[in-house]
Amino acid sequence: MTIDSASTSPARAPRHLAIVMDGNGRWAVQRHRPRSFGHREGQKALRATIEYCLRNGIGSLTLFAFSSENWKRPDEEVGALMQLFLKALDREVDELHGHGVRIEFIGDLGAFSAELRERMHKAMRKTQANRALFANVAVNYGGRWDIAHAARLAAEAVTRGELAADAISEATLAPYFSLAEQPPVDLLLRTGGEQRISNFLLWQLAYAELVFIDTLWPDVDATVLDSAVHEFHRRERRFGKTSAQVQASSATGNA
Ligand code: IPE
Ligand code: IPE
Ligand code: MG
């Protein structure tokens, strides 16, 4: 991995980029290869994306790698994905650590084999002090699971007497969600042409800009990511205000 000087000013980069990495299966089928070949090729796009974030000052990257619904796929494909995760953890963690990447797995990890779980925890422990990039990998993740999990953690805090039930609000619930310590998602990119969330981050996407592109995930490179970031910059983020208000505050430098 080679990291060159910044091509986009960090001040303009989205602080948090989330990606639904979709289209691996179709990419492989177009080449008359098994779907698992597409998943393997997708790893190159993943490396290019991490490099892109490091180079452009994007501090948080959240990748949808395996949804809570993906267990419904044929056993052979699920097995191939699990093998791929194991190999990737063996191969990539040291290099990512060398680049200052903090790896975080989000989702219900309890469903994975003990071997895979141990390696995920090892990668998280090893990289926990790194700050160049938070790379969050969503595995056995569902946005509804995240909401239910946050509700359960809050209920447990109520039972322990640490939180009053009538003190539950957006602000007091927020810390129980995945990614609570990172900035809100600015840009959600979905590759592969579908225009849906597929139970990815629900709470965390509340005010994200959504960009859907037809490019299949294995074809993603820095040029594709650059055009998604440019599309993000073309959007006016109003957060409920009027356009005139937003323009007035950006002229005076107040967000
Ligand atoms: C996304 O690619 C990767 C995973 C869901 C693991 P797909 O495997 O969904 O590819 P398509 O959508 O079938 O082309
Ligand atoms: C979403 O892609 C999950 C991941 C990219 C890991 P899917 O391909 O599983 O989504 P649907 O089923 O087409 O909505
Ligand atoms: Mg898909």
Tab-separated table of N, CA, C and O in Angstrom, residues 92-103 126-130:
chain	number	residue	atom	x	y	z
A	92	GLU	N	-4.025	-9.133	6.275
A	92	GLU	CA	-4.063	-7.662	6.162
A	92	GLU	C	-3.816	-6.893	7.463
A	92	GLU	O	-3.441	-5.728	7.411
A	93	VAL	N	-4.064	-7.542	8.607
A	93	VAL	CA	-4.089	-6.760	9.856
A	93	VAL	C	-2.760	-6.061	10.142
A	93	VAL	O	-2.737	-4.878	10.477
A	94	ASP	N	-1.639	-6.783	9.933
A	94	ASP	CA	-0.346	-6.164	10.258
A	94	ASP	C	-0.092	-4.921	9.416
A	94	ASP	O	0.377	-3.896	9.906
A	95	GLU	N	-0.427	-5.027	8.123
A	95	GLU	CA	-0.192	-3.881	7.243
A	95	GLU	C	-1.094	-2.702	7.633
A	95	GLU	O	-0.637	-1.555	7.689
A	96	LEU	N	-2.344	-2.993	7.917
A	96	LEU	CA	-3.260	-1.918	8.318
A	96	LEU	C	-2.764	-1.274	9.618
A	96	LEU	O	-2.771	-0.047	9.766
A	97	HIS	N	-2.300	-2.112	10.526
A	97	HIS	CA	-1.752	-1.610	11.797
A	97	HIS	C	-0.570	-0.678	11.519
A	97	HIS	O	-0.453	0.399	12.109
A	98	GLY	N	0.269	-1.067	10.566
A	98	GLY	CA	1.428	-0.247	10.188
A	98	GLY	C	1.022	1.128	9.658
A	98	GLY	O	1.760	2.099	9.793
A	99	HIS	N	-0.157	1.196	9.075
A	99	HIS	CA	-0.649	2.484	8.550
A	99	HIS	C	-1.481	3.249	9.576
A	99	HIS	O	-2.114	4.252	9.249
A	100	GLY	N	-1.550	2.736	10.791
A	100	GLY	CA	-2.286	3.451	11.840
A	100	GLY	C	-3.791	3.284	11.757
A	100	GLY	O	-4.554	4.130	12.245
A	101	VAL	N	-4.228	2.173	11.146
A	101	VAL	CA	-5.677	1.950	11.010
A	101	VAL	C	-6.201	1.213	12.242
A	101	VAL	O	-5.640	0.202	12.659
A	102	ARG	N	-7.255	1.740	12.804
A	102	ARG	CA	-7.931	1.040	13.902
A	102	ARG	C	-9.057	0.206	13.307
A	102	ARG	O	-9.943	0.735	12.635
A	103	ILE	N	-9.034	-1.089	13.561
A	103	ILE	CA	-10.066	-1.983	13.017
A	103	ILE	C	-11.103	-2.245	14.104
A	103	ILE	O	-10.766	-2.571	15.242
A	126	LYS	N	-5.228	-5.355	18.870
A	126	LYS	CA	-3.924	-4.933	18.338
A	126	LYS	C	-3.950	-3.489	17.834
A	126	LYS	O	-2.976	-2.757	17.972
A	127	THR	N	-5.052	-3.090	17.234
A	127	THR	CA	-5.096	-1.786	16.546
A	127	THR	C	-5.818	-0.703	17.348
A	127	THR	O	-6.038	0.394	16.838
A	128	GLN	N	-6.169	-1.020	18.601
A	128	GLN	CA	-7.085	-0.106	19.305
A	128	GLN	C	-6.522	1.296	19.593
A	128	GLN	O	-7.287	2.241	19.751
A	129	ALA	N	-5.191	1.440	19.595
A	129	ALA	CA	-4.625	2.768	19.880
A	129	ALA	C	-4.418	3.580	18.598
A	129	ALA	O	-4.039	4.749	18.652
A	130	ASN	N	-4.657	2.990	17.444
A	130	ASN	CA	-4.420	3.686	16.166
A	130	ASN	C	-5.475	4.752	15.908
A	130	ASN	O	-6.636	4.582	16.268
